[in-house]
Short mmCIF file of C-alpha atoms in Angstrom, two decimals:
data_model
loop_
_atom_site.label_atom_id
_atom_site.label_comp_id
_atom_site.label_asym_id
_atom_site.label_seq_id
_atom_site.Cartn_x
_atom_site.Cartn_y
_atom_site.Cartn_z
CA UNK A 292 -0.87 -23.20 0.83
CA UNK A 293 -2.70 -20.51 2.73
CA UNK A 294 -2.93 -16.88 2.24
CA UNK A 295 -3.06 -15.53 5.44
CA UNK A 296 -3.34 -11.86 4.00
CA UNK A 297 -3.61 -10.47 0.49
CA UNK A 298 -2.24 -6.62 -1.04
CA UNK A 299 -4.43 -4.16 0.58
CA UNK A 300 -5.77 -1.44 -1.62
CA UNK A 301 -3.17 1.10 -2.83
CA UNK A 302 -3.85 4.64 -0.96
CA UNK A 303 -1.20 5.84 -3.05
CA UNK A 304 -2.54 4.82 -6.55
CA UNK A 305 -5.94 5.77 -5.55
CA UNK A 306 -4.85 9.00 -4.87
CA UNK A 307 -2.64 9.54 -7.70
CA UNK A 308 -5.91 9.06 -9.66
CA UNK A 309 -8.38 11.03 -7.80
CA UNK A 310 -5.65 14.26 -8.44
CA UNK A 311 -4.98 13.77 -11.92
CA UNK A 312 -8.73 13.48 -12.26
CA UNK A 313 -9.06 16.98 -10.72
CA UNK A 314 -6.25 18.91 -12.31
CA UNK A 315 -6.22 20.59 -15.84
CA UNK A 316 -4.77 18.05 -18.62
CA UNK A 317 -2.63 21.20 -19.44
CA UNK A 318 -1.25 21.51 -15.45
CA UNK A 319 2.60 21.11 -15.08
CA UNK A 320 2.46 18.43 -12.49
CA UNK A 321 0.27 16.64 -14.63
CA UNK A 322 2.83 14.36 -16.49
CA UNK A 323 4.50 13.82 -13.40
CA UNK A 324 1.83 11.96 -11.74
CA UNK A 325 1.05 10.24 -14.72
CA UNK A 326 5.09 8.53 -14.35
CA UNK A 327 4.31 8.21 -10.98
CA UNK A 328 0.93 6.07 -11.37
CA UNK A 329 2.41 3.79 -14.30
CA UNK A 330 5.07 3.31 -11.88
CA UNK A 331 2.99 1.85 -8.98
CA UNK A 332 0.65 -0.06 -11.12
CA UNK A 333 3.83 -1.71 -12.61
CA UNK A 334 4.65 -2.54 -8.91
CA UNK A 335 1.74 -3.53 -8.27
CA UNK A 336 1.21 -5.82 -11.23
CA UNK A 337 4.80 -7.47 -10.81
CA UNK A 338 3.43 -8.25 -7.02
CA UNK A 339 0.37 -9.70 -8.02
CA UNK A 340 2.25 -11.94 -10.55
CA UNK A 341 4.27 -13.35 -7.74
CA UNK A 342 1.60 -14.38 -5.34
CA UNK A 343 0.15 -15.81 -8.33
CA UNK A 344 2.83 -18.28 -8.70
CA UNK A 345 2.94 -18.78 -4.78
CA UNK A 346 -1.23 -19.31 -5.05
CA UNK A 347 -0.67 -22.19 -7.66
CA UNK A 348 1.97 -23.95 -6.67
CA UNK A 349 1.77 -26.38 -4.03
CA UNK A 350 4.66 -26.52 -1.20
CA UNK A 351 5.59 -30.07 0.34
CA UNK A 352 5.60 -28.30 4.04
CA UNK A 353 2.71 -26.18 5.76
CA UNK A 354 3.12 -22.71 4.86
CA UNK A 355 1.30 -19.02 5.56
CA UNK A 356 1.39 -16.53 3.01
CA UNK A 357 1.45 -13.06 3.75
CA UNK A 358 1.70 -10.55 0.83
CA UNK A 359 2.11 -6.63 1.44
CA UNK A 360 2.70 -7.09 5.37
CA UNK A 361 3.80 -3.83 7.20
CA UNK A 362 5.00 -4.16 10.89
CA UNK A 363 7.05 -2.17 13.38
CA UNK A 364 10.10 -3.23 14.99
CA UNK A 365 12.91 -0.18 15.77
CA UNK A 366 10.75 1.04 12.96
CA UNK A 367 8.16 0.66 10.58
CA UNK A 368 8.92 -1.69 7.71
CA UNK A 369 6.72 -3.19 5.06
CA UNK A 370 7.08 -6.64 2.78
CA UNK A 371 6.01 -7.45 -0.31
CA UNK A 372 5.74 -11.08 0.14
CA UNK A 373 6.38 -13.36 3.64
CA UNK A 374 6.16 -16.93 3.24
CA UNK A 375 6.02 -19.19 6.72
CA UNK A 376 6.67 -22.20 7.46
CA UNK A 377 7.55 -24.38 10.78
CA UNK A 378 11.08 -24.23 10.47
CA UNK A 379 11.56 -20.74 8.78
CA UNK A 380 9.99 -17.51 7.02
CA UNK A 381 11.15 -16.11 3.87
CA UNK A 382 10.92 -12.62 2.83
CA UNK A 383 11.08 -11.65 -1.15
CA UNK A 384 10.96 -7.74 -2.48
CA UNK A 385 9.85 -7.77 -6.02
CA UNK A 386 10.72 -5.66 -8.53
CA UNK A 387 9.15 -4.90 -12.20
CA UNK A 388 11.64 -2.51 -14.19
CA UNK A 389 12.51 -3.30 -17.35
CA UNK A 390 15.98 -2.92 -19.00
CA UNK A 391 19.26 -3.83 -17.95
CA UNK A 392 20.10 -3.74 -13.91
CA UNK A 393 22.93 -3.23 -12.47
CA UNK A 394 23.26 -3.83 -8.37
CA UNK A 395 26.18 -1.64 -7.51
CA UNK A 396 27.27 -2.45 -4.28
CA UNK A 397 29.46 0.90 -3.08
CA UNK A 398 27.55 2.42 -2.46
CA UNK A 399 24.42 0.73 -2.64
CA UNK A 400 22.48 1.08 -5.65
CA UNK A 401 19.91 -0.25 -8.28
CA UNK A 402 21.12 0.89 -11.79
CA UNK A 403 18.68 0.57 -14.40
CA UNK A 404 19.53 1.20 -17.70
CA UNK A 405 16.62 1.66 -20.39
CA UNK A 406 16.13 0.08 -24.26
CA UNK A 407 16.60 3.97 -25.22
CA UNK A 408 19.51 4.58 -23.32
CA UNK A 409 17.96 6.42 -20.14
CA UNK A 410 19.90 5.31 -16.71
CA UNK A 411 17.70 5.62 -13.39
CA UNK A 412 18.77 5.27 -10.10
CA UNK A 413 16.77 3.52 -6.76
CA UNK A 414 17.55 2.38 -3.30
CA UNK A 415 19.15 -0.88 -3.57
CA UNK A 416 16.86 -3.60 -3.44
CA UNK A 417 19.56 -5.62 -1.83
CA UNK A 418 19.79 -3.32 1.44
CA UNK A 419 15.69 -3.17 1.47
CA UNK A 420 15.76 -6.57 1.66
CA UNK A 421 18.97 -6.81 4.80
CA UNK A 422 16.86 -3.89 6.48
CA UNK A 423 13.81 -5.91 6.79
CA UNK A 424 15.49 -9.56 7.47
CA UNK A 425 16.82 -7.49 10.30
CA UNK A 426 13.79 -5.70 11.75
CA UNK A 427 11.95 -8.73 11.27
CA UNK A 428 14.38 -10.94 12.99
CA UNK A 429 13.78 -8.15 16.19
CA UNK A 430 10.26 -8.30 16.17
CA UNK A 431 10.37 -11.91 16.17
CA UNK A 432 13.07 -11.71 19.18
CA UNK A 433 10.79 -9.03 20.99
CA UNK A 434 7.92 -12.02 20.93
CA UNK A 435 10.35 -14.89 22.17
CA UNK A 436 10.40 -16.36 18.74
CA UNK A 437 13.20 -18.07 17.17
CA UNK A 438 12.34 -18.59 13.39
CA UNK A 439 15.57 -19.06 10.76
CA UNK A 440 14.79 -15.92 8.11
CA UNK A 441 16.21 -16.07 4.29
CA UNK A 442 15.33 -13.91 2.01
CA UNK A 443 15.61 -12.90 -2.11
CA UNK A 444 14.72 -10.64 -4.47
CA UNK A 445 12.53 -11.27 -7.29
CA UNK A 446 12.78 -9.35 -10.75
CA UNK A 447 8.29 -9.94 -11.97
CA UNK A 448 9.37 -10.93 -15.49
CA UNK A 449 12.81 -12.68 -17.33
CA UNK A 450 12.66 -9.29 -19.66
CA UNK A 451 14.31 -7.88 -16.78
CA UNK A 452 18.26 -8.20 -17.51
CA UNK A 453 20.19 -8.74 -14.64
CA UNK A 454 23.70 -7.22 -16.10
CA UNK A 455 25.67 -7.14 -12.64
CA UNK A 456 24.16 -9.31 -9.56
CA UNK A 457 24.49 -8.62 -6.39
CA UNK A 458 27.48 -10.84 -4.71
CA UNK A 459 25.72 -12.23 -2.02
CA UNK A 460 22.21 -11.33 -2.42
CA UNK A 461 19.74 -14.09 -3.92
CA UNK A 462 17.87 -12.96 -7.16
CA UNK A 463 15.17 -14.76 -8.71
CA UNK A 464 12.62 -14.72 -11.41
CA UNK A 465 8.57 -15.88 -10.29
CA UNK A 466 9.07 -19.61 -11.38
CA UNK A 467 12.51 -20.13 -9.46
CA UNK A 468 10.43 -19.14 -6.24
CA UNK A 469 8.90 -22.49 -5.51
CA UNK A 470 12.51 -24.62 -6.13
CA UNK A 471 14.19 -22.08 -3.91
CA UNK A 472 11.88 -21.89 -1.15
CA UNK A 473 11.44 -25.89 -1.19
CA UNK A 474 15.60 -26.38 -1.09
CA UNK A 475 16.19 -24.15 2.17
CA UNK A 476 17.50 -25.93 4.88
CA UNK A 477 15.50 -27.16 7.64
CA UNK A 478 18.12 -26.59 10.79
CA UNK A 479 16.58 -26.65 14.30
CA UNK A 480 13.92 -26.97 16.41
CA UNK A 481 10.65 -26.06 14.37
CA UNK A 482 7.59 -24.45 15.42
CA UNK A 483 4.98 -26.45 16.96
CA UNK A 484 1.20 -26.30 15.45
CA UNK A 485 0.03 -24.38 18.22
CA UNK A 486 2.99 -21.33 18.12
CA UNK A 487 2.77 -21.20 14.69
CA UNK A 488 -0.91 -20.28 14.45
CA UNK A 489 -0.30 -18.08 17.21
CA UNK A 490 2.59 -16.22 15.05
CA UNK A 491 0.42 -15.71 12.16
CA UNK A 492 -2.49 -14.21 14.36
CA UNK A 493 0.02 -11.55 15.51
CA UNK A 494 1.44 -10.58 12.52
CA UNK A 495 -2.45 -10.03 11.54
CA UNK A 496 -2.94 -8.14 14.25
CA UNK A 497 0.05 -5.63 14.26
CA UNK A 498 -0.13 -5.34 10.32
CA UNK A 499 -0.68 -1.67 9.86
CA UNK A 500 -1.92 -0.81 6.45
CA UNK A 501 -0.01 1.95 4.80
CA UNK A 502 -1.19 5.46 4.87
CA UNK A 503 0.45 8.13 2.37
CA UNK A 504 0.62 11.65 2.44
CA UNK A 505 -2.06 13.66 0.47
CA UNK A 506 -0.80 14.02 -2.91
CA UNK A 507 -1.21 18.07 -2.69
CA UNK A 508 1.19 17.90 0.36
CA UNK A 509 3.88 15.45 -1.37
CA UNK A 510 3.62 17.41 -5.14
CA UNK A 511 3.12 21.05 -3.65
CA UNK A 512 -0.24 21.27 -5.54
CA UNK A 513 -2.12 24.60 -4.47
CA UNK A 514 -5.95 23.76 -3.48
CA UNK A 515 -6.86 26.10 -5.66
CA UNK A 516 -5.26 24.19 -8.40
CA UNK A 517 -7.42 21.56 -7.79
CA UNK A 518 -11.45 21.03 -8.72
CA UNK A 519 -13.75 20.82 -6.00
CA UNK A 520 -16.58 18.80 -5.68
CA UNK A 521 -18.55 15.70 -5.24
CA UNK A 522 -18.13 13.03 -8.22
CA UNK A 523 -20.56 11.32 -9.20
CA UNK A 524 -20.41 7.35 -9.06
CA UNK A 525 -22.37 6.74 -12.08
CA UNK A 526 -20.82 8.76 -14.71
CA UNK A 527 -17.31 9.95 -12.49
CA UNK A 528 -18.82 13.92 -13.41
CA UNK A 529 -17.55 15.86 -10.38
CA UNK A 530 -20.13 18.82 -9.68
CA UNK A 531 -23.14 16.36 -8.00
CA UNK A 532 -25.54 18.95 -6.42
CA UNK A 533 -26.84 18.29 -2.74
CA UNK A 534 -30.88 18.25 -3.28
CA UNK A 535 -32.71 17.00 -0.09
CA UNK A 536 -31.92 14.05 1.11
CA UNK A 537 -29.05 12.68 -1.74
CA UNK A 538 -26.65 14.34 -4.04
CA UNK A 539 -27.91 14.65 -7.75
CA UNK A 540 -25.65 15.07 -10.75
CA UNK A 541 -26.56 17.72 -13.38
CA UNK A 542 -24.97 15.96 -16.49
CA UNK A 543 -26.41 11.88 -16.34
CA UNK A 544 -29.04 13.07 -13.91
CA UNK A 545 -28.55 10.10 -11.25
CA UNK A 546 -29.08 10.68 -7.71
CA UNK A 547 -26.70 8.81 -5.16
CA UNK A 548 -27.67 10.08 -1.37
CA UNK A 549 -24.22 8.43 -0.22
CA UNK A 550 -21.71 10.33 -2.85
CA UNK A 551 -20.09 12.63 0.22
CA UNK A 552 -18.51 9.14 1.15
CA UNK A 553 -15.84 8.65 -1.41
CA UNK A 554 -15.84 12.67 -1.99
CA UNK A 555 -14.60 12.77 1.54
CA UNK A 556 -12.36 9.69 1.11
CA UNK A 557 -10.42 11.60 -2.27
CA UNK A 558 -9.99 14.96 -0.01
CA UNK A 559 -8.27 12.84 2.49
CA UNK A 560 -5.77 11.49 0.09
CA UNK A 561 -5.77 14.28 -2.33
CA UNK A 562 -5.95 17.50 -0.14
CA UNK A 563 -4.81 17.29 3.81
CA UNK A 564 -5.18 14.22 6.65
CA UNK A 565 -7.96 16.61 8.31
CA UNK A 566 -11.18 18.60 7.01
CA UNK A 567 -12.85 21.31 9.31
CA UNK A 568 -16.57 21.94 9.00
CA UNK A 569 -15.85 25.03 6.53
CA UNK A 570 -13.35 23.29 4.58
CA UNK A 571 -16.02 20.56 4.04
CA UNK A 572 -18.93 23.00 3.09
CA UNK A 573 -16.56 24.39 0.93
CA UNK A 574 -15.09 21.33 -0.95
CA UNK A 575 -18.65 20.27 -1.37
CA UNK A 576 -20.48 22.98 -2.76
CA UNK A 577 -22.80 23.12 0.28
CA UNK A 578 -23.83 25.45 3.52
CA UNK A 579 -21.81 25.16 6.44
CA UNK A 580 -24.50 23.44 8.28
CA UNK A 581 -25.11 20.61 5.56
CA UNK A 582 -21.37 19.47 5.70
CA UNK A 583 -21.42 19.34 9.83
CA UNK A 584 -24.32 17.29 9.98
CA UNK A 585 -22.38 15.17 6.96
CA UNK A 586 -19.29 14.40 8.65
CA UNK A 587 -20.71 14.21 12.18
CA UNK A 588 -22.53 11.33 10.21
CA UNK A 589 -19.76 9.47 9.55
CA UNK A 590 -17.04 7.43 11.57
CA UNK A 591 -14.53 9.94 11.61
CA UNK A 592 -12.02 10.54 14.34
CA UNK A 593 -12.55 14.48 15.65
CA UNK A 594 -10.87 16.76 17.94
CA UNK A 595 -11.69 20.26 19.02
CA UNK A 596 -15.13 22.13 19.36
CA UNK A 597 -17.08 24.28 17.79
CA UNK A 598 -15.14 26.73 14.94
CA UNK A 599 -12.24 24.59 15.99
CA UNK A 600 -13.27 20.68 15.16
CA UNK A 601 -11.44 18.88 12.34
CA UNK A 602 -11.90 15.23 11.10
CA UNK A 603 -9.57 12.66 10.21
CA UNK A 604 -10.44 9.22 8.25
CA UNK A 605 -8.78 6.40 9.74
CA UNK A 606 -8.38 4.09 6.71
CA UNK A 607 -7.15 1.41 8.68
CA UNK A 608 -11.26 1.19 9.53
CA UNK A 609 -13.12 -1.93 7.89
CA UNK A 610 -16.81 -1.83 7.23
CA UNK A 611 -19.68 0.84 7.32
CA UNK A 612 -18.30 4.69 7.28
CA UNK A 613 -22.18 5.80 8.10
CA UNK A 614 -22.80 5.81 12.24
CA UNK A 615 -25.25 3.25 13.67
CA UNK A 616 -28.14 5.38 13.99
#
């Protein structure tokens, strides 16, 4: 088995975290995000638990793991897990809710009933799963690729009651994985070493990590709600103080002369997709003239001149955020 591509870093939770951190414990939205953040590290931890039983287990047929792949056919569509082989590719959507689940088919819906009684409704996972089989199948098509798709969905852990399946829809717990995948067919022509490298360097290359609105923007959260300022990396204090040359907290007196970076990085995924020269200054505590020289420092993506430049943070970016100098 090889694991062609592992979860990428959750924008989502880390801004989640970065806004509760800079909101009042007593603020109304507060609780909210709290729900919200249990909710994707509970998504999170039910994918991780699945590509840990695709890591260990080993597959009688050459395979390519993909886990949290995002591509874009008629649209964008993202999957939590894509196993390869030569003679097919199989897509699973995990799940981690607990109680009982009901898959109501009209219309589609995920029905989850709680311990306490509680009922909560999502998109079915059944029509996720059709939707991407389908805009994967096209993008495969659109590359003169002919690769036999099947697909499930996986509930992370057997506490999950399934109390009404889904009629046609495969539904499976982490340790049926390996059986199910090793008893699909094997129909057709399969792909030859050479194509299938070739198909799991393009589905590298057109992965496009996923980028979420700024919390503010999807929770209405007035700026002025929210505390300003750089945190500091030793002690997570946010109120460093720019001194020449590096930033310098007042409370566990460190000095960092890099703590704009991830300052910058939480007002792009708690505040707006853009920062202007005055907005920065202000975030930061600083003059005007400190915060251009700090983000012309950077490799950020700007437009305009003068009063009129903003920034935006490409996050799809690997490596050093400081220019060569």
């Amino acid at each position: 088995m090889i694991t062609a591509k592992d979860r990428d870093d959750s924008l989502s939770l880390q801004g989640l975290i970065a806004t509760q951190s800079r909101l009042s414990v007593q603020h109304a939205i507060a609780p909210i995000l709290a729900t919200k953040q249990a909710a994707v590290e509970a998504g999170i931890g039910g994918e991780e638990r699945v590509a840990e039983v695709l890591r260990s287990y080993t597959f009688p047929i050459k395979n390519t793991i993909f886990h949290d792949l995002s591509l874009s056919s008629d649209s964008t569509f993202q999957m939590d897990h894509f196993f390869k082989t030569p003679y097919y590719g199989v897509i699973l959507e995990t799940k981690n809710i607990s109680g009982s689940l009901n898959f109501k088919e009209n219309p589609p819906q995920l029905v989850q009933t709680k311990e306490n009684g509680v009922v909560h409704s999502y998109e079915s996972l059944v029509v996720q799963l059709e939707r991407n089989l389908e805009l994967l199948t096209a993008w495969l098509k659109s590359r003169n690729i002919h690769l036999p798709l099947y697909g499930a969905v996986v509930l992370a852990y057997p506490k999950q009651i399934v109390e009404f399946p889904p009629s046609k829809t495969t539904i499976l717990f982490p340790n049926m994985i390996p059986p199910y995948i090793k008893n699909l067919p094997r129909h057709g022509k399969k792909l030859e070493l050479d194509a299938f490298n070739r198909l799991s360097a393009e589905l590298l290359k057109c992965h496009r990590i996923y980028i979420p609105k700024p919390i503010s923007e999807t929770y209405q959260i007035p700026f002025n709600e929210l505390q300003s300022g750089v945190r500091c990396v030793t002690c997570g204090t946010i109120g460093m103080i720019k001194v020449p040359r590096t930033w310098h907290c007042p409370g566990c007196k460190a000095n960092n002369h890099l703590a704009h970076i991830p300052a910058l990085r939480e007002w792009f995924l708690v505040f707006k997709r853009t920062i202007t020269n005055s907005e920065c200054g202000e975030f930061m505590g600083g003059d005007i003239d400190t915060a251009k020289r700090i983000l012309q420092s950077m490799e950020l993506d700007s437009k305009g001149a003068f009063r009129y430049q903003s920034y935006t943070m490409d996050f799809r970016k690997k490596g050093n955020p400081i220019k060569n100098k």
